[in-house]
Coordinates of C-alpha atoms in Angstrom, one line a residue:
X1495 CA 0.0 0.0 0.0
X1496 CA 2.8 2.4 0.9
X1497 CA 4.4 1.8 -2.5
X1498 CA 1.1 2.8 -4.3
X1499 CA 0.8 5.9 -2.2
X1500 CA 4.4 6.9 -2.9
X1501 CA 3.9 6.3 -6.6
X1502 CA 0.7 8.5 -6.6
X1503 CA 2.4 11.3 -4.8
X1504 CA 5.4 11.0 -7.1
X1505 CA 3.2 11.3 -10.2
X1506 CA 1.4 14.4 -9.0
X1507 CA 4.6 16.1 -7.9
X1508 CA 6.4 15.3 -11.1
X1509 CA 3.6 16.8 -13.2
X1510 CA 3.5 20.0 -11.1
X1511 CA 7.3 20.3 -11.2
X1512 CA 7.5 19.7 -15.0
X1513 CA 4.8 22.2 -15.8
X1514 CA 6.3 24.9 -13.5
X1515 CA 9.7 24.5 -15.1
X1516 CA 8.5 24.5 -18.7
X1517 CA 5.9 27.3 -18.2
X1518 CA 6.6 30.2 -20.5
X1519 CA 3.8 32.8 -20.9
X1520 CA 3.7 34.5 -24.3
X1521 CA 1.9 37.8 -23.9
X1522 CA 0.5 38.9 -27.3
X1523 CA 0.7 42.6 -26.3
X1524 CA 4.4 42.3 -25.6
X1525 CA 5.0 40.3 -28.8
X1526 CA 3.4 43.1 -30.9
X1527 CA 4.9 45.8 -28.6
X1528 CA 1.5 47.5 -27.9
X1529 CA -0.2 48.7 -24.8
X1530 CA -3.2 46.9 -23.2
X1531 CA -5.5 49.7 -24.3
X1532 CA -4.2 49.8 -27.9
X1533 CA -6.7 50.5 -30.7
X1534 CA -7.2 48.1 -33.6
X1535 CA -5.4 50.5 -35.9
X1536 CA -2.4 50.5 -33.5
X1537 CA -2.4 46.7 -33.4
X1538 CA -2.6 46.5 -37.2
X1539 CA 0.3 48.9 -37.7
X1540 CA 2.4 47.0 -35.2
X1541 CA 1.6 43.7 -36.8
X1542 CA 2.3 45.0 -40.3
X1543 CA 5.7 46.4 -39.2
X1544 CA 6.8 43.2 -37.4
X1545 CA 5.4 40.8 -40.0
X1546 CA 7.4 42.6 -42.7
X1547 CA 10.5 42.6 -40.5
X1548 CA 10.4 38.9 -39.7
X1549 CA 8.7 37.5 -42.9
X1550 CA 10.7 34.3 -43.9
X1551 CA 11.0 35.6 -47.5
X1552 CA 12.8 38.7 -46.4
X1553 CA 14.5 37.6 -43.1
X1554 CA 16.8 34.6 -43.3
X1555 CA 18.1 34.9 -39.8
X1556 CA 17.8 32.0 -37.4
X1557 CA 14.6 32.2 -35.4
X1558 CA 12.9 34.6 -37.8
X1559 CA 10.4 32.0 -38.9
X1560 CA 9.5 31.2 -35.2
X1561 CA 9.2 34.9 -34.4
X1562 CA 7.0 35.3 -37.5
X1563 CA 4.7 32.6 -36.2
X1564 CA 4.5 34.2 -32.8
X1565 CA 3.6 37.6 -34.4
X1566 CA 0.8 35.9 -36.4
X1567 CA -0.6 34.1 -33.3
X1568 CA -0.5 37.3 -31.3
X1569 CA -2.3 39.2 -34.0
X1570 CA -4.9 36.5 -34.3
X1571 CA -5.8 37.0 -30.7
X1572 CA -5.7 40.8 -30.5
X1573 CA -7.4 41.4 -33.9
X1574 CA -10.4 39.4 -32.8
X1575 CA -12.4 41.3 -30.2
X1576 CA -13.9 38.2 -28.6
X1577 CA -10.5 36.4 -28.3
X1578 CA -8.9 39.6 -27.0
X1579 CA -11.6 40.0 -24.4
X1580 CA -11.2 36.4 -23.3
X1581 CA -7.4 36.8 -23.1
X1582 CA -7.7 40.0 -21.0
X1583 CA -10.1 38.3 -18.6
X1584 CA -8.7 34.8 -18.4
X1585 CA -5.3 34.9 -20.0
X1586 CA -6.7 32.5 -22.7
X1587 CA -8.1 33.5 -26.0
X1588 CA -10.6 30.6 -25.9
X1589 CA -12.5 32.1 -23.0
X1590 CA -11.4 29.5 -20.4
X1591 CA -8.8 30.2 -17.7
X1592 CA -6.6 27.2 -18.6
X1593 CA -7.3 23.5 -18.8
X1594 CA -10.9 22.6 -18.3
X1595 CA -12.4 19.6 -16.5
X1596 CA -13.5 17.0 -19.0
X1597 CA -17.1 16.7 -17.6
X1598 CA -18.3 19.8 -19.4
X1599 CA -19.6 21.1 -16.0
X1600 CA -20.4 24.7 -15.2
X1601 CA -18.1 25.3 -12.3
X1602 CA -15.2 27.6 -13.0
X1603 CA -11.6 26.6 -12.9
X1604 CA -8.5 28.4 -11.7
X1605 CA -5.2 28.6 -13.5
X1606 CA -2.2 27.7 -11.3
X1607 CA 0.4 27.6 -14.1
X1608 CA 0.7 27.8 -17.8
X1609 CA 3.1 26.4 -20.4
X1610 CA 3.5 27.4 -24.1
X1611 CA 1.6 30.6 -24.0
X1612 CA -2.1 31.7 -23.8
X1613 CA -4.6 29.1 -24.8
X1614 CA -1.9 26.4 -25.2
X1615 CA -1.3 24.6 -22.0
X1616 CA -1.8 24.8 -18.3
X1617 CA -3.3 23.3 -15.2
X1618 CA -6.8 24.0 -14.0
X1619 CA -9.0 22.6 -11.3
X1620 CA -12.1 23.5 -9.3
X1621 CA -11.6 23.5 -5.5
X1622 CA -15.0 21.8 -5.1
X1623 CA -13.7 18.8 -7.0
X1624 CA -11.3 17.9 -4.3
X1625 CA -14.3 17.1 -2.1
X1626 CA -16.0 14.7 -4.5
X1627 CA -13.6 11.7 -4.2
X1628 CA -16.2 9.5 -5.7
X1629 CA -19.0 10.8 -3.6
X1630 CA -21.0 12.4 -6.4
X1631 CA -23.2 10.7 -8.9
X1632 CA -21.1 9.4 -11.7
X1633 CA -17.9 9.3 -9.7
X1634 CA -14.9 11.6 -9.7
X1635 CA -13.7 14.1 -12.2
X1636 CA -11.1 13.7 -14.9
X1637 CA -8.5 16.5 -15.7
X1638 CA -5.8 16.8 -18.3
X1639 CA -2.4 18.5 -18.3
X1640 CA -1.1 19.7 -21.6
X1641 CA 2.5 20.7 -22.5
X1642 CA 3.0 21.6 -26.1
X1643 CA 4.2 23.9 -28.7
X1644 CA 2.4 26.6 -30.7
X1645 CA 0.0 24.3 -32.5
X1646 CA -1.0 22.4 -29.5
X1647 CA 0.9 19.8 -27.5
X1648 CA 0.1 16.5 -25.7
X1649 CA -2.0 16.1 -22.6
X1650 CA -1.8 13.8 -19.7
X1651 CA -5.2 13.1 -18.1
X1652 CA -5.9 11.3 -14.8
X1653 CA -8.7 10.9 -12.3
X1654 CA -8.2 12.9 -9.0
X1655 CA -10.3 10.3 -7.3
X1656 CA -7.9 7.5 -8.3
X1657 CA -5.0 9.3 -6.5
X1658 CA -7.0 9.8 -3.3
X1659 CA -8.4 6.3 -3.4
X1660 CA -4.8 5.2 -2.9
X1661 CA -4.7 7.2 0.3
X1662 CA -8.1 6.2 1.6
X1663 CA -8.4 2.6 0.3
X1664 CA -10.4 3.3 -2.8
X1665 CA -10.6 0.7 -5.5
X1666 CA -9.5 2.8 -8.5
X1667 CA -6.9 1.8 -10.9
X1668 CA -4.1 3.6 -12.6
X1669 CA -4.1 2.0 -16.0
X1670 CA -2.4 4.0 -18.7
X1671 CA -3.2 4.6 -22.4
X1672 CA -2.0 6.6 -25.4
X1673 CA -4.6 8.6 -27.3
X1674 CA -7.4 6.7 -25.7
X1675 CA -10.6 8.2 -24.6
X1676 CA -10.4 6.2 -21.4
X1677 CA -13.4 6.1 -19.1
X1678 CA -13.8 5.6 -15.4
X1679 CA -10.6 6.2 -13.6
X1680 CA -8.3 5.7 -16.5
X1681 CA -5.7 8.1 -17.7
X1682 CA -5.1 9.4 -21.2
X1683 CA -2.2 10.8 -23.2
X1684 CA -3.3 12.5 -26.5
X1685 CA -3.5 15.6 -28.5
X1686 CA -5.4 18.4 -26.7
X1687 CA -4.4 21.3 -28.9
X1688 CA -6.1 22.2 -32.2
X1689 CA -4.4 23.6 -35.2
X1690 CA -4.9 27.2 -35.9
X1691 CA -4.4 26.9 -39.6
X1692 CA -8.1 26.8 -40.3
X1693 CA -8.6 30.3 -39.0
X1694 CA -5.9 31.5 -41.4
X1695 CA -6.9 29.7 -44.5
X1696 CA -9.7 32.0 -45.8
X1697 CA -10.5 35.7 -45.5
X1698 CA -12.8 37.1 -42.8
X1699 CA -16.5 37.7 -43.2
X1700 CA -15.9 41.4 -44.1
X1701 CA -14.6 40.2 -47.5
X1702 CA -17.1 39.1 -50.0
X1703 CA -16.6 35.5 -51.2
X1704 CA -16.8 35.9 -55.0
X1705 CA -18.0 33.1 -57.4
X1706 CA -18.8 33.3 -61.1
X1707 CA -22.3 34.6 -60.6
X1708 CA -21.2 37.4 -58.2
X1709 CA -18.4 38.3 -60.5
X1710 CA -20.7 38.8 -63.4
X1711 CA -23.5 40.6 -61.5
X1712 CA -21.6 42.7 -59.1
X1713 CA -18.1 43.2 -60.4
X1714 CA -18.1 43.5 -64.2
X1715 CA -18.9 47.0 -65.6
X1716 CA -20.7 48.3 -62.5
X1717 CA -18.6 51.4 -62.1
X1718 CA -17.1 50.3 -58.8
X1719 CA -13.5 49.4 -58.2
X1720 CA -12.9 46.0 -56.7
X1721 CA -9.9 44.7 -54.7
X1722 CA -9.8 40.9 -55.3
X1723 CA -7.7 38.3 -53.6
X1724 CA -7.2 34.9 -55.2
X1725 CA -6.1 32.0 -52.9
X1726 CA -6.3 28.4 -52.0
X1727 CA -6.8 27.1 -48.4
X1728 CA -3.8 26.7 -46.2
X1729 CA -1.8 29.0 -48.4
X1730 CA 1.4 30.6 -47.0
X1731 CA 1.1 34.2 -45.9
X1732 CA -2.7 34.3 -46.1
X1733 CA -3.2 36.1 -42.8
X1734 CA -0.7 38.9 -43.8
X1735 CA -2.4 39.5 -47.1
X1736 CA -5.8 39.5 -45.5
X1737 CA -4.9 42.1 -42.9
X1738 CA -3.3 44.4 -45.4
X1739 CA -6.4 44.2 -47.7
X1740 CA -8.8 44.7 -44.9
X1741 CA -7.0 47.9 -43.7
X1742 CA -7.0 49.3 -47.3
X1743 CA -10.6 48.5 -47.7
X1744 CA -11.4 50.2 -44.3
X1745 CA -9.6 53.4 -45.4
X1746 CA -11.5 53.5 -48.7
X1747 CA -14.8 52.2 -47.4
X1748 CA -17.7 53.3 -49.7
X1749 CA -15.4 53.8 -52.7
X1750 CA -14.1 50.3 -52.9
X1751 CA -15.5 46.8 -52.7
X1752 CA -13.4 43.8 -51.6
X1753 CA -13.7 40.2 -52.5
X1754 CA -11.8 36.9 -52.4
X1755 CA -11.8 34.0 -54.8
X1756 CA -11.1 30.5 -53.4
X1757 CA -9.5 28.9 -56.5
X1758 CA -9.9 25.4 -55.2
X1759 CA -13.7 25.9 -55.1
X1760 CA -14.0 28.3 -58.1
X1761 CA -11.3 26.7 -60.3
X1762 CA -13.2 27.4 -63.5
X1763 CA -13.5 31.1 -62.7
X1764 CA -9.9 31.4 -61.7
X1765 CA -8.9 29.6 -64.9
X1766 CA -11.2 31.9 -67.0
X1767 CA -9.7 35.0 -65.5
X1768 CA -6.2 33.7 -65.3
X1769 CA -5.9 34.5 -61.6
X1770 CA -5.0 31.1 -60.1
X1771 CA -2.5 31.6 -57.3
X1772 CA 0.9 29.8 -57.3
X1773 CA 2.8 29.5 -54.0
X1774 CA 1.1 32.5 -52.4
X1775 CA -2.1 34.6 -52.7
X1776 CA -2.4 37.1 -55.6
X1777 CA -4.0 40.5 -55.5
X1778 CA -6.0 42.1 -58.3
X1779 CA -7.8 45.4 -58.9
X1780 CA -10.8 45.7 -61.2
X1781 CA -9.7 49.0 -62.7
X1782 CA -11.4 51.8 -64.7
X1783 CA -8.2 53.6 -65.5
X1784 CA -7.5 52.3 -69.0
X1785 CA -11.1 51.9 -70.3
X1786 CA -14.7 52.8 -69.4
X1787 CA -15.7 49.1 -69.3
X1788 CA -13.1 48.2 -66.7
X1789 CA -10.4 45.5 -66.6
X1790 CA -8.7 43.2 -64.2
X1791 CA -5.1 44.2 -63.3
X1792 CA -2.7 42.3 -61.0
X1793 CA -0.9 44.2 -58.2
X1794 CA 2.8 43.1 -58.1
X1795 CA 4.2 45.7 -55.7
X1796 CA 5.1 45.3 -52.0
X1797 CA 2.2 44.0 -49.9
X1798 CA 2.0 47.0 -47.6
X1799 CA -1.0 49.2 -46.7
X1800 CA 0.6 52.4 -48.2
X1801 CA 1.7 50.9 -51.5
X1802 CA -1.5 48.9 -52.1
X1803 CA -3.7 51.8 -51.2
X1804 CA -1.8 54.1 -53.6
X1805 CA -2.3 51.5 -56.4
X1806 CA -6.0 51.2 -55.7
X1807 CA -6.6 54.9 -55.6
X1808 CA -4.8 55.3 -58.9
X1809 CA -7.3 52.8 -60.4
X1810 CA -10.5 54.4 -59.0
X1811 CA -13.0 55.6 -61.7
X1812 CA -12.1 58.9 -63.5
X1813 CA -15.3 59.7 -65.3
X1814 CA -15.3 63.3 -64.0
X1815 CA -13.7 65.8 -66.3
X1816 CA -11.3 68.2 -64.6
X1817 CA -11.9 71.6 -66.2
X1818 CA -11.4 75.3 -65.6
X1819 CA -14.5 77.4 -65.3
X1820 CA -13.9 78.9 -68.8
X1821 CA -13.6 75.4 -70.3
X1822 CA -16.9 74.4 -68.7
X1823 CA -18.7 77.5 -70.0
X1824 CA -17.4 76.6 -73.5
X1825 CA -18.6 73.0 -73.1
X1826 CA -21.9 74.0 -71.7
X1827 CA -23.1 74.6 -75.2
X1828 CA -23.0 70.8 -75.9
X1829 CA -26.6 69.5 -76.0
X1830 CA -27.5 66.1 -74.5
X1831 CA -30.1 64.2 -72.7
X1832 CA -28.1 63.6 -69.5
X1833 CA -28.0 66.1 -66.6
X1834 CA -24.7 67.6 -65.6
X1835 CA -23.1 68.0 -62.2
X1836 CA -20.0 69.9 -61.2
X1837 CA -18.0 69.8 -58.0
X1838 CA -16.3 73.0 -56.8
X1839 CA -13.6 72.3 -54.4
X1840 CA -10.2 73.7 -53.3
X1841 CA -8.5 70.3 -54.2
X1842 CA -5.8 70.3 -56.8
X1843 CA -7.0 66.9 -58.0
X1844 CA -10.4 65.2 -58.3
X1845 CA -11.4 64.0 -54.8
X1846 CA -11.8 60.2 -54.2
X1847 CA -15.5 60.6 -53.3
X1848 CA -16.3 62.4 -56.5
X1849 CA -14.4 59.8 -58.5
X1850 CA -16.3 57.0 -56.9
X1851 CA -19.6 58.7 -57.6
X1852 CA -18.6 59.3 -61.2
X1853 CA -18.2 55.6 -61.6
X1854 CA -21.5 54.7 -60.0
X1855 CA -23.4 57.3 -62.0
X1856 CA -21.3 57.4 -65.2
X1857 CA -24.2 56.3 -67.4
X1858 CA -26.7 58.7 -65.8
X1859 CA -24.8 62.0 -65.4
X1860 CA -22.0 64.0 -67.0
X1861 CA -19.5 64.8 -64.3
X1862 CA -17.2 67.8 -64.0
X1863 CA -15.0 69.2 -61.3
X1864 CA -13.1 72.4 -61.0
X1865 CA -10.7 74.0 -58.5
X1866 CA -11.7 77.3 -56.8
X1867 CA -9.9 79.3 -54.1
X1868 CA -12.9 79.8 -51.9
X1869 CA -16.5 81.1 -52.0
X1870 CA -15.2 84.5 -53.3
X1871 CA -13.9 82.9 -56.5
X1872 CA -15.6 84.3 -59.6
X1873 CA -16.9 80.9 -60.6
X1874 CA -18.5 80.3 -57.2
X1875 CA -20.1 83.8 -57.2
X1876 CA -21.5 83.3 -60.7
X1877 CA -23.1 80.0 -59.7
X1878 CA -24.6 81.4 -56.5
X1879 CA -22.4 79.3 -54.3
X1880 CA -21.7 80.8 -50.9
X1881 CA -19.6 78.0 -49.4
X1882 CA -17.3 75.4 -50.8
X1883 CA -17.0 72.5 -51.4
X1884 CA -20.2 72.6 -53.4
X1885 CA -22.1 70.7 -56.1
X1886 CA -24.1 72.4 -58.8
X1887 CA -26.3 70.6 -61.3
X1888 CA -27.8 71.4 -64.7
X1889 CA -30.9 69.7 -66.0
X1890 CA -30.9 68.6 -69.7
X1891 CA -32.9 71.8 -70.5
X1892 CA -30.1 74.0 -69.1
X1893 CA -31.7 74.9 -65.8
X1894 CA -29.2 75.3 -63.0
X1895 CA -29.7 74.2 -59.4
X1896 CA -27.3 74.4 -56.5
X1897 CA -27.5 70.8 -55.0
X1898 CA -25.2 71.1 -52.0
X1899 CA -22.9 73.7 -50.4
X1900 CA -20.5 73.6 -47.4
X1901 CA -19.9 69.8 -47.7
X1902 CA -18.5 68.2 -44.5
X1903 CA -17.2 64.7 -44.8
X1904 CA -17.7 62.5 -41.8
X1905 CA -16.7 59.4 -43.5
X1906 CA -16.4 58.3 -47.1
X1907 CA -19.2 55.7 -47.0
X1908 CA -21.9 58.0 -45.5
X1909 CA -20.9 60.9 -47.7
X1910 CA -21.2 58.8 -50.9
X1911 CA -24.6 57.5 -49.7
X1912 CA -25.8 61.1 -49.1
X1913 CA -24.7 62.3 -52.5
X1914 CA -26.3 59.2 -54.1
X1915 CA -29.6 60.3 -52.7
X1916 CA -29.1 63.9 -54.0
X1917 CA -28.2 62.6 -57.5
X1918 CA -31.2 60.2 -57.5
X1919 CA -33.6 63.0 -56.7
X1920 CA -32.0 65.3 -59.3
X1921 CA -32.3 62.6 -61.9
X1922 CA -36.0 62.1 -61.1
X1923 CA -36.5 65.9 -61.7
X1924 CA -34.7 65.7 -65.0
X1925 CA -36.9 62.8 -66.1
X1926 CA -40.0 64.7 -65.3
X1927 CA -38.8 67.7 -67.4
X1928 CA -37.9 65.3 -70.3
X1929 CA -41.3 63.7 -70.1
X1930 CA -43.0 67.1 -70.2
X1931 CA -40.9 68.2 -73.1
X1932 CA -41.7 65.0 -75.1
X1933 CA -45.4 65.7 -74.5
X1934 CA -45.1 69.1 -76.1
X1935 CA -45.0 71.2 -72.9
X1936 CA -42.6 74.1 -73.3
X1937 CA -41.3 76.5 -70.7
X1938 CA -42.6 80.0 -70.9
X1939 CA -40.5 82.8 -72.5
X1940 CA -39.9 84.4 -69.1
X1941 CA -38.6 81.3 -67.5
X1942 CA -36.4 80.5 -70.5
X1943 CA -34.4 83.7 -70.1
X1944 CA -33.8 83.0 -66.4
X1945 CA -32.3 79.6 -67.0
X1946 CA -28.7 78.9 -67.8
X1947 CA -28.5 78.9 -71.6
X1948 CA -27.3 75.7 -73.4
X1949 CA -25.5 78.0 -75.8
X1950 CA -23.1 80.0 -73.6
X1951 CA -23.2 83.7 -73.3
X1952 CA -19.8 85.1 -74.2
X1953 CA -17.9 87.0 -71.6
X1954 CA -14.4 88.2 -71.1
X1955 CA -13.8 85.1 -68.9
X1956 CA -14.8 82.4 -71.4
X1957 CA -14.2 84.0 -74.7
X1958 CA -10.7 82.6 -75.3
X1959 CA -12.0 79.1 -74.4
X1960 CA -14.9 79.3 -76.9
X1961 CA -13.6 81.6 -79.6
X1962 CA -9.9 81.5 -79.0
X1963 CA -7.2 80.7 -81.6
X1964 CA -7.7 77.0 -81.2
X1965 CA -11.2 77.4 -82.7
X1966 CA -11.3 77.4 -86.5
X1967 CA -14.7 79.1 -86.7
X1968 CA -16.8 80.7 -84.0
X1969 CA -20.5 81.4 -84.8
X1970 CA -21.7 84.3 -82.6
X1971 CA -25.4 85.2 -82.3
X1972 CA -25.8 88.9 -81.5
X1973 CA -28.9 90.1 -79.7
X1974 CA -30.1 93.4 -78.1
X1975 CA -33.3 92.2 -76.4
X1976 CA -34.6 89.2 -74.4
X1977 CA -36.8 88.2 -77.3
X1978 CA -33.8 88.4 -79.7
X1979 CA -31.8 86.3 -77.3
X1980 CA -34.5 83.6 -77.0
X1981 CA -34.8 83.3 -80.8
X1982 CA -31.1 83.1 -81.4
X1983 CA -30.7 80.6 -78.6
X1984 CA -33.3 78.4 -80.2
X1985 CA -31.8 78.6 -83.7
X1986 CA -28.2 77.9 -82.5
X1987 CA -29.4 75.0 -80.4
X1988 CA -31.1 73.5 -83.4
X1989 CA -28.2 74.2 -85.8
X1990 CA -25.5 73.0 -83.4
X1991 CA -27.3 69.6 -83.1
X1992 CA -27.3 69.2 -86.9
X1993 CA -23.7 70.2 -87.1
X1994 CA -22.8 67.6 -84.5
X1995 CA -24.5 65.0 -86.7
X1996 CA -22.3 66.1 -89.6
X1997 CA -19.2 65.6 -87.4
X1998 CA -18.4 69.3 -87.5
X1999 CA -18.1 69.7 -83.7
X2000 CA -14.4 70.3 -83.8
X2001 CA -14.7 72.8 -86.6
X2002 CA -17.2 75.2 -85.1
X2003 CA -18.2 76.6 -81.8
X2004 CA -21.2 78.7 -80.8
X2005 CA -21.9 81.6 -78.5
X2006 CA -24.3 84.4 -77.8
X2007 CA -23.4 88.1 -77.4
X2008 CA -25.4 90.8 -75.6
X2009 CA -24.8 93.8 -77.8
X2010 CA -26.6 96.1 -75.4
X2011 CA -23.8 95.5 -72.8
X2012 CA -20.9 94.7 -75.1
X2013 CA -21.2 97.2 -78.0
X2014 CA -17.5 97.8 -78.0
X2015 CA -17.0 94.1 -78.9
X2016 CA -18.7 94.7 -82.3
X2017 CA -16.5 97.7 -83.2
X2018 CA -13.8 95.1 -84.1
X2019 CA -16.0 94.1 -87.0
X2020 CA -17.9 97.2 -88.0
X2021 CA -17.3 100.9 -87.4
X2022 CA -20.9 101.4 -86.3
X2023 CA -21.0 98.3 -84.3
X2024 CA -24.0 96.9 -86.4
X2025 CA -26.3 99.4 -84.5
X2026 CA -28.9 99.1 -87.2
X2027 CA -29.4 95.4 -86.6
X2028 CA -31.4 94.0 -83.7
X2029 CA -30.3 90.5 -84.4
X2030 CA -27.4 89.1 -86.5
X2031 CA -24.8 86.3 -86.8
X2032 CA -21.1 86.8 -87.0
X2033 CA -18.8 84.0 -88.3
X2034 CA -15.4 84.8 -86.7
X2035 CA -12.1 83.1 -87.6
X2036 CA -9.7 84.0 -84.7
X2037 CA -6.6 82.5 -86.3
X2038 CA -6.8 84.6 -89.4
X2039 CA -8.5 87.6 -87.7
X2040 CA -11.3 87.5 -90.3
X2041 CA -15.1 87.6 -90.1
X2042 CA -18.3 87.5 -92.1
X2043 CA -21.7 88.8 -90.9
X2044 CA -25.2 87.6 -91.7
X2045 CA -28.0 90.1 -91.3
X2046 CA -30.6 88.6 -93.5
X2047 CA -33.7 86.7 -92.6
X2048 CA -33.0 85.1 -89.2
X2049 CA -34.5 81.6 -89.5
X2050 CA -33.1 78.2 -88.7
X2051 CA -33.0 77.3 -92.4
X2052 CA -31.2 80.5 -93.5
X2053 CA -28.7 80.4 -90.6
X2054 CA -27.9 76.7 -91.3
X2055 CA -27.2 77.7 -94.9
X2056 CA -25.0 80.5 -93.8
X2057 CA -23.0 78.3 -91.5
X2058 CA -22.7 75.6 -94.2
X2059 CA -21.4 78.1 -96.7
X2060 CA -18.9 79.3 -94.1
X2061 CA -17.6 75.9 -93.5
X2062 CA -17.5 75.1 -97.2
X2063 CA -15.6 78.2 -98.0
X2064 CA -18.4 79.8 -100.1
X2065 CA -18.6 83.0 -98.0
X2066 CA -16.3 86.0 -98.4
X2067 CA -14.5 87.0 -95.2
X2068 CA -13.2 90.5 -94.3
X2069 CA -10.3 91.5 -92.1
X2070 CA -11.2 92.6 -88.6
X2071 CA -10.6 96.2 -87.6
X2072 CA -9.0 95.1 -84.3
X2073 CA -9.1 92.1 -81.9
X2074 CA -12.5 91.8 -80.2
X2075 CA -12.4 92.9 -76.6
X2076 CA -14.9 93.0 -73.7
X2077 CA -15.4 95.9 -71.5

């Protein structure tokens, strides 16, 4: 009997001694070098820095691979709020304070020591279990001790009741087994730790899992830039790629969609697109930089947040035309069925939000953007904008409307959603006007003069853009009254459409001139300034400083004939007296 007691005591003491000697607590906070209250962004930055430093492909020093594994395991705990909370409370990412009793009971355990780091090995017991000693229904409890490496070690399980039965004359046995699921008072030695590879083999839920159907319906030609990751399960470096992509996606949330393609499952799609990964994941961007229809481009740069984000931003949609105010006034004469919208901002380049919107609505609006200094800028004043950034819209009939001023961006996603609602409402209004127009309802003469003309009114600001030396021929409709302006506007609108059909858009431009306010302009062509004519047309060739005037019957047919003769060289031109100027 004494030998059995000695053997039992020796077993327990040996286990406790071995575990205490081999215990090595790996603190994920210390591994990543962050404080306990670190934010997710701070954790991500620390992880990215360390993972690049110790990545086996770049760091060939001894121990780098082991360090890289520790960094990944630490990030796996701290990047998951549930695992982090469990670790902070119990020292174990699984939510238990060490090694649990095998009965699945509800009583809490207490960690006395730990080996191999959080969630890897340790010794736990519940004080109440020392009192059972076979007295409870179903006998005594079984516990396991585990001592292993990063991916889980081996465990040694035994029945506490067996040990104490040796002291108090119980009938338990100490039979041993390897890997068995021993019952009763038996002991077991088996694998208690699970592999973590599964958690690293596929992207997190925030990344859309893309198959052939999703690719065709949500990616191709939808005006949205996609960041795509192709991979196969258990692929090397998956967690590093995933964390980089998620941070880039978070910083461009609302302007960018993110997806992953499991090429083991979607082998036909990967083969069709040519994106099957080799020995590591591959990153692609569905880009609108090269064409309006979009194309899939592979990212081959360094897998860092800064570099990947820069690449993605470069491939966001660019369907908004960057113009000066003078250029826009010149182009406002173009007639079309789509409404126009312009962003006025202080930015030197088109903002990301406006680029994203231009992709989403590229088939429903014509987008422009221009740089202004502030609300005192002449362009802002002319448009009635009292605060910038601002968005101004023009319906297809030329009517102007200030859609939004003093834009404040809280975050990209909510701002894009807000502007989507504004554009949707503006589009509805444009459709109503188009419907009314098709049904023969025309705006009154008074309202027509108040709206922004489709054919621009020439001013000192926009004249060079419309009738400068780059323009072969400029057709100028001259009026002295509101009725005259209305009639010339209608004629030029009609003729310009016909000219466009004849592919003469690059050969001729159109503008209106208010002779009552700009009489000095006409002195360049005529000594009297055409004072005897209430309405007339002037064909001006700025490169040659020549002109020809039409003062005959002002009808669409006659004006069209005049313009046709001008372009065909059948009209005699005279030298200007001086260069036209505005007062």
